[in-house]
PDB file of C-alpha atoms in Angstrom:
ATOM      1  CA  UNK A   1     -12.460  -4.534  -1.083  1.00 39.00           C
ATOM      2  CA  UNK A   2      -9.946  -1.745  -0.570  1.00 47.00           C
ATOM      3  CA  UNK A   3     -10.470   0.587   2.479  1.00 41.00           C
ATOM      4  CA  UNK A   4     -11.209   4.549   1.643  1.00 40.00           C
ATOM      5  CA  UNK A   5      -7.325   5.734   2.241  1.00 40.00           C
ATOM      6  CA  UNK A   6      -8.961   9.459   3.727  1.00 37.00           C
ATOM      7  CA  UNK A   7     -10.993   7.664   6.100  1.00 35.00           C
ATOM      8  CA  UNK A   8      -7.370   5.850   7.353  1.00 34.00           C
ATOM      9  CA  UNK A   9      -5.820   8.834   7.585  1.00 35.00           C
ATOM     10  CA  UNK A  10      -7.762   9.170  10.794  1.00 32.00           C
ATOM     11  CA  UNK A  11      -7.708   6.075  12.183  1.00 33.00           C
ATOM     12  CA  UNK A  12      -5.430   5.120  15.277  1.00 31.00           C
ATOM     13  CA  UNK A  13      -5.012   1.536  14.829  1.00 34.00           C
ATOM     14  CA  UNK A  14      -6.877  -1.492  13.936  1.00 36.00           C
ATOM     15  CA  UNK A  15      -6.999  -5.265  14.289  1.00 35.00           C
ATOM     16  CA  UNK A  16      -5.571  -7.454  12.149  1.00 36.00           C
ATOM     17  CA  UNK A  17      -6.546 -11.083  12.057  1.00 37.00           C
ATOM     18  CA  UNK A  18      -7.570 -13.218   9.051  1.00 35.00           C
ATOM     19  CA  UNK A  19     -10.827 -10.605   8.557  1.00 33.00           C
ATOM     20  CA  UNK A  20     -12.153  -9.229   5.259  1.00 30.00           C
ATOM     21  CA  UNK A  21     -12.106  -5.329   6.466  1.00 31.00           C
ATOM     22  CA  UNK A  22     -14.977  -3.272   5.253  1.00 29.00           C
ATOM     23  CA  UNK A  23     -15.248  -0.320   3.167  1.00 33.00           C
ATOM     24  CA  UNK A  24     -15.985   3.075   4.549  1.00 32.00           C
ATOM     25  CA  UNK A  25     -17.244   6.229   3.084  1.00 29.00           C
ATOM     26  CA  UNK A  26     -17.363   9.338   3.687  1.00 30.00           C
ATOM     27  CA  UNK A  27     -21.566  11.028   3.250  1.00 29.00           C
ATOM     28  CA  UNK A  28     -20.441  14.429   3.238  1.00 31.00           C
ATOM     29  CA  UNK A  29     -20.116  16.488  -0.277  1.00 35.00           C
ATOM     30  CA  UNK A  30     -17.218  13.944  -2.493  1.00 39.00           C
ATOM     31  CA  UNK A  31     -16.351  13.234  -6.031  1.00 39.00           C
ATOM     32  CA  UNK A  32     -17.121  10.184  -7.622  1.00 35.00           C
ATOM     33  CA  UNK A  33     -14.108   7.911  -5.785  1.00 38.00           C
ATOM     34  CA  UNK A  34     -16.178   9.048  -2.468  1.00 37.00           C
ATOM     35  CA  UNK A  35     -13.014  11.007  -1.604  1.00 43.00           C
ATOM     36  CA  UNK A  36     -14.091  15.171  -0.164  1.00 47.00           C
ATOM     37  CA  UNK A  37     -12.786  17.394  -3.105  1.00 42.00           C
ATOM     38  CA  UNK A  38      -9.574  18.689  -2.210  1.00 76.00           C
ATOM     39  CA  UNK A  39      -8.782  16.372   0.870  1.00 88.00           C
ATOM     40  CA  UNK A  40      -5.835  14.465  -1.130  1.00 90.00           C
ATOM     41  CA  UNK A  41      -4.195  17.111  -2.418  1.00 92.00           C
ATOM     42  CA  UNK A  42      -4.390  19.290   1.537  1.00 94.00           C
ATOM     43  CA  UNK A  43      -2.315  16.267   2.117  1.00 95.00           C
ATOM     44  CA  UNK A  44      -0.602  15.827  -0.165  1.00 96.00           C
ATOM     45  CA  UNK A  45       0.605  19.517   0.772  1.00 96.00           C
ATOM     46  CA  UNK A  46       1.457  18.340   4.352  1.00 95.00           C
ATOM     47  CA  UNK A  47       3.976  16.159   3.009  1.00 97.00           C
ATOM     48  CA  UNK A  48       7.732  17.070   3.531  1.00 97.00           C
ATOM     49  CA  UNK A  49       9.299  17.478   0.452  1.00 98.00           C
ATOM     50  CA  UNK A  50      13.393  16.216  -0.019  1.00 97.00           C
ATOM     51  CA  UNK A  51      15.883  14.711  -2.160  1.00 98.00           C
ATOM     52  CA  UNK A  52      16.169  10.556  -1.544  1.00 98.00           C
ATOM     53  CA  UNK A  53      18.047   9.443   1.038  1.00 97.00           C
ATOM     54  CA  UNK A  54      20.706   6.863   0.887  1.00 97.00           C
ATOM     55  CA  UNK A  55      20.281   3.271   1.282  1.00 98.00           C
ATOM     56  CA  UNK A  56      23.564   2.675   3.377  1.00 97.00           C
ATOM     57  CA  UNK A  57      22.720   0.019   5.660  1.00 96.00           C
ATOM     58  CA  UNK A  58      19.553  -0.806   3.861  1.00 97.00           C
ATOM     59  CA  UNK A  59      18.098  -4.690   4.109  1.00 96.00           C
ATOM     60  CA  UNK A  60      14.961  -5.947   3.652  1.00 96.00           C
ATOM     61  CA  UNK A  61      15.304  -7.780   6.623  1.00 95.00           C
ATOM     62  CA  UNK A  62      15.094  -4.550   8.650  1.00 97.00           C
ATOM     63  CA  UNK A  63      11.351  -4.965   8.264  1.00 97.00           C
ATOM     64  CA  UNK A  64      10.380  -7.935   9.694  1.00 91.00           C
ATOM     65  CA  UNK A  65       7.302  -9.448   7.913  1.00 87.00           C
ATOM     66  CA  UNK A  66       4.801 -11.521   7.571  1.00 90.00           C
ATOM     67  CA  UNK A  67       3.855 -11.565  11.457  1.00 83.00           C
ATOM     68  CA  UNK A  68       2.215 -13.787  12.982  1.00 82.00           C
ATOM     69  CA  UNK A  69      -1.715 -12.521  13.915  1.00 79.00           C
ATOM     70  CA  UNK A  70      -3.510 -16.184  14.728  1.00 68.00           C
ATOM     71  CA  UNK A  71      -3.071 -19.948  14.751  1.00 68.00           C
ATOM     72  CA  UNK A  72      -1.672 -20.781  11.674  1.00 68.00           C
ATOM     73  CA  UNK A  73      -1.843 -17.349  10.354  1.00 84.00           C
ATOM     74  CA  UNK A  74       0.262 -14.289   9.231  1.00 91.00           C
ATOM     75  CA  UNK A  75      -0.718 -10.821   7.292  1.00 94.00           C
ATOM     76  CA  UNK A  76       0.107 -12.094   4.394  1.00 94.00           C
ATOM     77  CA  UNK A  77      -2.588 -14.757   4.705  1.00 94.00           C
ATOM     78  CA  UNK A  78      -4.888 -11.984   5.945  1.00 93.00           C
ATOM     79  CA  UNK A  79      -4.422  -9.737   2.950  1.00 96.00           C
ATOM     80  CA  UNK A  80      -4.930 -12.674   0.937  1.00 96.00           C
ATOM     81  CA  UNK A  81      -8.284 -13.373   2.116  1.00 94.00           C
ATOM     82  CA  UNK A  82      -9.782  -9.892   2.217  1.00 95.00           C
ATOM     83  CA  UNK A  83      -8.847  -8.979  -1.127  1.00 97.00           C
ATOM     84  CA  UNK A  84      -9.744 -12.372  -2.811  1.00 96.00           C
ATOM     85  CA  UNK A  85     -12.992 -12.636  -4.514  1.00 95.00           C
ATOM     86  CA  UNK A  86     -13.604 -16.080  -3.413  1.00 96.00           C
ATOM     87  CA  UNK A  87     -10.947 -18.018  -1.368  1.00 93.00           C
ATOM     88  CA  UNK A  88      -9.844 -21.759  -0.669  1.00 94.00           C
ATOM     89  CA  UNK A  89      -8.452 -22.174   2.816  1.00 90.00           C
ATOM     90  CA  UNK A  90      -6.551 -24.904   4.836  1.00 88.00           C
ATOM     91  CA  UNK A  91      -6.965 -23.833   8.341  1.00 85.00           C
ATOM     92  CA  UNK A  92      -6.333 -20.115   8.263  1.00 84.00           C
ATOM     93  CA  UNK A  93      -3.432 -20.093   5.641  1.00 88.00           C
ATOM     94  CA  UNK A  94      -4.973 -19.372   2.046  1.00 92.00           C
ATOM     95  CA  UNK A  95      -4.264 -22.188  -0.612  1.00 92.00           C
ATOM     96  CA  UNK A  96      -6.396 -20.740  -3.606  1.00 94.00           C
ATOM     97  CA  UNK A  97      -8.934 -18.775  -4.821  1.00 96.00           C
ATOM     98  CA  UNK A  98      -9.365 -15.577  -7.817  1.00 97.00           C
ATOM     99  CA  UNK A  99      -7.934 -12.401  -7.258  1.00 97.00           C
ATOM    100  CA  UNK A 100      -8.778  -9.070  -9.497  1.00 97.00           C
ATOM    101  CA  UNK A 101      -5.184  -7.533  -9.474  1.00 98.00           C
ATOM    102  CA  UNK A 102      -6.260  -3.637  -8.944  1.00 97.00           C
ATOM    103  CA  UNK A 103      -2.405  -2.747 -11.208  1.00 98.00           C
ATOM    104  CA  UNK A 104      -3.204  -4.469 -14.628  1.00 97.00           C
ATOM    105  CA  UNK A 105      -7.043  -5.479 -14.400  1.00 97.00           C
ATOM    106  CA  UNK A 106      -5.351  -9.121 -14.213  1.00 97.00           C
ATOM    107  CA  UNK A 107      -7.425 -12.120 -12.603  1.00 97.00           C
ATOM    108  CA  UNK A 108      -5.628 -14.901 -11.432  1.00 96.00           C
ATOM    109  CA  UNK A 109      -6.508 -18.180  -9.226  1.00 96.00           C
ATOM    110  CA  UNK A 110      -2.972 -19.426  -8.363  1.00 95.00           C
ATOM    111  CA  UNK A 111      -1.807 -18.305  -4.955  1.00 95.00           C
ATOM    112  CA  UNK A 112       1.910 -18.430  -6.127  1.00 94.00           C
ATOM    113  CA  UNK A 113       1.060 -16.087  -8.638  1.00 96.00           C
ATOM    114  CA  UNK A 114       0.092 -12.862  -6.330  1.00 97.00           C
ATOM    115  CA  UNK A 115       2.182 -11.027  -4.314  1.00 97.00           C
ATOM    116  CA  UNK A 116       1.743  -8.816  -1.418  1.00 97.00           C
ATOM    117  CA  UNK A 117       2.412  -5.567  -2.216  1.00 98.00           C
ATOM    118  CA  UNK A 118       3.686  -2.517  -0.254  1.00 98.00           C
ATOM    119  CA  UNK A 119       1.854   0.489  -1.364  1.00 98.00           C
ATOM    120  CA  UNK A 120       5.328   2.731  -0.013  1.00 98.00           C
ATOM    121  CA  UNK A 121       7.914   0.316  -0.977  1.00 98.00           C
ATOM    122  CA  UNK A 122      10.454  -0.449   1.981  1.00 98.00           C
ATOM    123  CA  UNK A 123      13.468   0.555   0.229  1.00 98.00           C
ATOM    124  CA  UNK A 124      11.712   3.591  -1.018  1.00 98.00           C
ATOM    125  CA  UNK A 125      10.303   4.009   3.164  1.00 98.00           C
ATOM    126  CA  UNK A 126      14.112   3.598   3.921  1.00 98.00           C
ATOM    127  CA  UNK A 127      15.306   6.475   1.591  1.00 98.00           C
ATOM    128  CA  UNK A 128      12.657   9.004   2.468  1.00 98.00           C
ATOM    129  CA  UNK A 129      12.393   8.587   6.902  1.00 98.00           C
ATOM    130  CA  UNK A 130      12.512   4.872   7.771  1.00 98.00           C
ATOM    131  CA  UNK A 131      15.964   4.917   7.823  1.00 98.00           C
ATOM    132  CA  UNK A 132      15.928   6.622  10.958  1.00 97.00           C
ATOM    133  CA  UNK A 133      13.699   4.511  12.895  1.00 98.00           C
ATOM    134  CA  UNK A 134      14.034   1.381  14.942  1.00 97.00           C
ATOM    135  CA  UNK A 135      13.705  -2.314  13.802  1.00 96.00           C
ATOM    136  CA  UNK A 136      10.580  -2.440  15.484  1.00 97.00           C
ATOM    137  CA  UNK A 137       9.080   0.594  13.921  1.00 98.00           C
ATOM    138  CA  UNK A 138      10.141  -0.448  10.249  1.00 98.00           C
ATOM    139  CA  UNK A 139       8.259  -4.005  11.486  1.00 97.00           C
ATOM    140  CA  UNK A 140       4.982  -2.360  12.015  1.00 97.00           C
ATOM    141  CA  UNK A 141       5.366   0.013   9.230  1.00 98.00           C
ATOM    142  CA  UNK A 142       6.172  -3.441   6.386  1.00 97.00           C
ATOM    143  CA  UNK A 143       2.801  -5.171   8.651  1.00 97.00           C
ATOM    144  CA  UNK A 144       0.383  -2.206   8.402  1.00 97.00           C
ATOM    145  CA  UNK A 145      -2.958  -3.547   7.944  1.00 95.00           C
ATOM    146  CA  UNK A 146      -4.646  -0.210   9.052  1.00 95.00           C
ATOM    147  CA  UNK A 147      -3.830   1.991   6.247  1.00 96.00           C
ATOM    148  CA  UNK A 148      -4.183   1.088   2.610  1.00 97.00           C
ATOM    149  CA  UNK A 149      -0.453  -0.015   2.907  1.00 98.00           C
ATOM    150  CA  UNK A 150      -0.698  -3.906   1.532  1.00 98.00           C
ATOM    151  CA  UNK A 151      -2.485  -4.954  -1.771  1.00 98.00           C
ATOM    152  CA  UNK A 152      -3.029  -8.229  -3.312  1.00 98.00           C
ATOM    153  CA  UNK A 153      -1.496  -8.100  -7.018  1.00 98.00           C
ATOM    154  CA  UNK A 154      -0.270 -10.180  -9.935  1.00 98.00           C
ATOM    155  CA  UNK A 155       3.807 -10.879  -9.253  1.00 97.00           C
ATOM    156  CA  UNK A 156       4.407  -9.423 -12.659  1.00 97.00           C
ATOM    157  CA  UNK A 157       2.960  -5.827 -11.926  1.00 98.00           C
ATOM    158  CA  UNK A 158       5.062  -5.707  -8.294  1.00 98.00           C
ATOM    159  CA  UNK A 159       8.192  -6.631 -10.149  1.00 97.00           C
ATOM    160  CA  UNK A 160       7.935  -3.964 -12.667  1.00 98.00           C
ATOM    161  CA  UNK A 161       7.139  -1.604  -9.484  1.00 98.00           C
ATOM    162  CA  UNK A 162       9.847  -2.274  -7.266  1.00 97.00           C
ATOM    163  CA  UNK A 163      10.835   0.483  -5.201  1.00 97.00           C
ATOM    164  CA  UNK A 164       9.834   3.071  -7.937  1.00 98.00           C
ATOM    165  CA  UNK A 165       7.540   5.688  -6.625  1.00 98.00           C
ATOM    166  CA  UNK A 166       4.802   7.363  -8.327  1.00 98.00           C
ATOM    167  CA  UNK A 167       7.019   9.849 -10.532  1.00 98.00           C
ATOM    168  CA  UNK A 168       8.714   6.401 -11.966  1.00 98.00           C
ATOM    169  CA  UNK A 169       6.116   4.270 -11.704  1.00 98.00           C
ATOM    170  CA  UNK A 170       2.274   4.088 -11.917  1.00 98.00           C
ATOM    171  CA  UNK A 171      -0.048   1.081 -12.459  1.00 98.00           C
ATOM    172  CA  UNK A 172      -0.783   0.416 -16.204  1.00 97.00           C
ATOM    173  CA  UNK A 173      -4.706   0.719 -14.960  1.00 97.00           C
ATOM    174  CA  UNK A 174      -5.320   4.377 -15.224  1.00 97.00           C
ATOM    175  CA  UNK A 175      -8.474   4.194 -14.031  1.00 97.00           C
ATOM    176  CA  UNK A 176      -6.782   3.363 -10.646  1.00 97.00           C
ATOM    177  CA  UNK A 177      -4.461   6.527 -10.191  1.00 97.00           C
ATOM    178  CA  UNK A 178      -6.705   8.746  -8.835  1.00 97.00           C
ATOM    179  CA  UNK A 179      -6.986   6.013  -5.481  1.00 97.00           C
ATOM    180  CA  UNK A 180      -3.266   5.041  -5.880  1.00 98.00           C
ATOM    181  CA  UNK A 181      -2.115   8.529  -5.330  1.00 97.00           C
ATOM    182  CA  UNK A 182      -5.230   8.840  -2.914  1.00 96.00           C
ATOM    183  CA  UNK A 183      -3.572   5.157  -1.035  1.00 97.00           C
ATOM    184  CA  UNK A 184       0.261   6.324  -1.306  1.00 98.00           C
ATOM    185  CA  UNK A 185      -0.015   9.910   0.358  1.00 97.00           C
ATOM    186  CA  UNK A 186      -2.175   8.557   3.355  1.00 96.00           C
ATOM    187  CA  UNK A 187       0.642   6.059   4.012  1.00 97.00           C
ATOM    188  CA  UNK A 188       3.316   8.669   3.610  1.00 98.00           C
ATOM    189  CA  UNK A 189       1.220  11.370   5.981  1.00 97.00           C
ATOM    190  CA  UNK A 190       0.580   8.570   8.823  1.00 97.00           C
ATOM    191  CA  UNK A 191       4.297   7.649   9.015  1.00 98.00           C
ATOM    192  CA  UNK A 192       5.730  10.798   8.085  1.00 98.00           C
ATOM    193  CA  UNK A 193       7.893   9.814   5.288  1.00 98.00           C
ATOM    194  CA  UNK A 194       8.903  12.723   2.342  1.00 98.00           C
ATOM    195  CA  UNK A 195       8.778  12.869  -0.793  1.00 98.00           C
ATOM    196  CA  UNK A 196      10.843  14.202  -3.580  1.00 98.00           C
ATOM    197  CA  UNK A 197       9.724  17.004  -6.090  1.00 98.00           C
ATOM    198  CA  UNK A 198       8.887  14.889  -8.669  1.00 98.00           C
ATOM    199  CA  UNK A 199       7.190  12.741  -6.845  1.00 98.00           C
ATOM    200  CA  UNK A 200       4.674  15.114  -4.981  1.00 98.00           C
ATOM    201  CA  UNK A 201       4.164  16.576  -9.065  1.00 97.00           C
ATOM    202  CA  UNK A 202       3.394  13.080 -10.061  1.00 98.00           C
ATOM    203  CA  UNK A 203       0.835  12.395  -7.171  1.00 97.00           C
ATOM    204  CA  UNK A 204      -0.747  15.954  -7.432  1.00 96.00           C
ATOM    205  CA  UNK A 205      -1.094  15.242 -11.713  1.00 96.00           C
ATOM    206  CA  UNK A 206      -2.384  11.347 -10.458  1.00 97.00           C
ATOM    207  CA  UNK A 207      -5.237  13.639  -8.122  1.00 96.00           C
ATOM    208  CA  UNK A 208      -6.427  15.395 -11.035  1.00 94.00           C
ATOM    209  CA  UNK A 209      -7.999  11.936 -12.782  1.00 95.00           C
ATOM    210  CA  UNK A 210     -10.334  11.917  -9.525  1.00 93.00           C
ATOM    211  CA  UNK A 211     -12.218  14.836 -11.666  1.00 79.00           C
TER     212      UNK A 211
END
């Protein structure tokens, strides 16, 4: 179960063992994704708007993940779990179970067949802010259980996604855009990252299938 991305843009941190999180939803007046009409795209407006950096200097390895959050656990593990709709453990690291990949509509049951996505991709995170942090910034920022930063998906869909963002890339699921845009401009607001022109039209076109 995927956690409402306006309700993270207010939260200041979070937990993250090997915990299914819960959803929360706003009561006040919403459209039909539970999201206030309007809220997104305010947002997306606060969003800094700039060509792509350069990835000079850019390694994956300058974003330390999967850490370590329990005995014989790690995020990955912990993403696992909470977006699995039924789970086979050893200990706390996940050996099986069905996942509903939110990209393509794609069930699968072998563990080696999902990946852990990054909502923000961490080469696109380096060419729009993160190149300009720390090591230990970029580590929190590639383990971010609080915001709707890491999804469960079929292996296929996150290769075809790379580090494309929305203006190059959008799941095949349509039906999912409205929340995808809704997921990838809370992530970019909490960590302050920009976004190009084409990008911010692509995310503000994505908002308009929450009608």
């Amino acid at each position: 179960m995927r956690v409402s991305s306006l309700v993270l843009v207010l939260a200041l941190g979070g937990s993250a063992g090997c915990v299914r999180l819960t959803e929360a939803r706003p009561s006040d007046s919403a459209d039909a994704n539970g999201v206030p009409s309007g809220a997104a795209g305010q947002l997306l407006d606060q969003l800094n708007v700039r060509p792509d950096g350069s990835m000079a200097g850019y390694s994956r390895d300058r974003f330390a993940h999967w850490r370590r959050v329990g005995r014989g656990c790690d995020i990955r593990d912990s993403v696992l779990r909470r977006d699995a709709a039924s789970v086979r453990s050893d200990g706390c690291n996940v050996i099986g179970g069905r996942w509903l990949s939110s990209y393509d509509r794609v069930t699968v049951t072998k563990v080696e067949e999902v990946d852990i996505d990054h909502m923000v991709p961490l080469a696109n995170a380096w060419r729009t802010g993160a190149a300009q942090w720390n090591d230990g910034r970029r580590s929190d920022f590639a383990n971010d259980l609080t915001r709707p930063q890491l999804i469960a998906v079929t292996r296929s869909s996150n290769r075809a996604k790379g580090d494309q963002n929305p203006a190059q890339w959008k799941p095949p699921n349509k039906e999912l855009w409205c929340e995808y845009a809704q997921d990838w401009i809370t992530v970019k607001r909490h960590w302050r990252l920009s976004v190009t022109a084409a990008e911010k039209r692509a995310l503000g076109a994505m908002l308009e299938t929450c009608r």
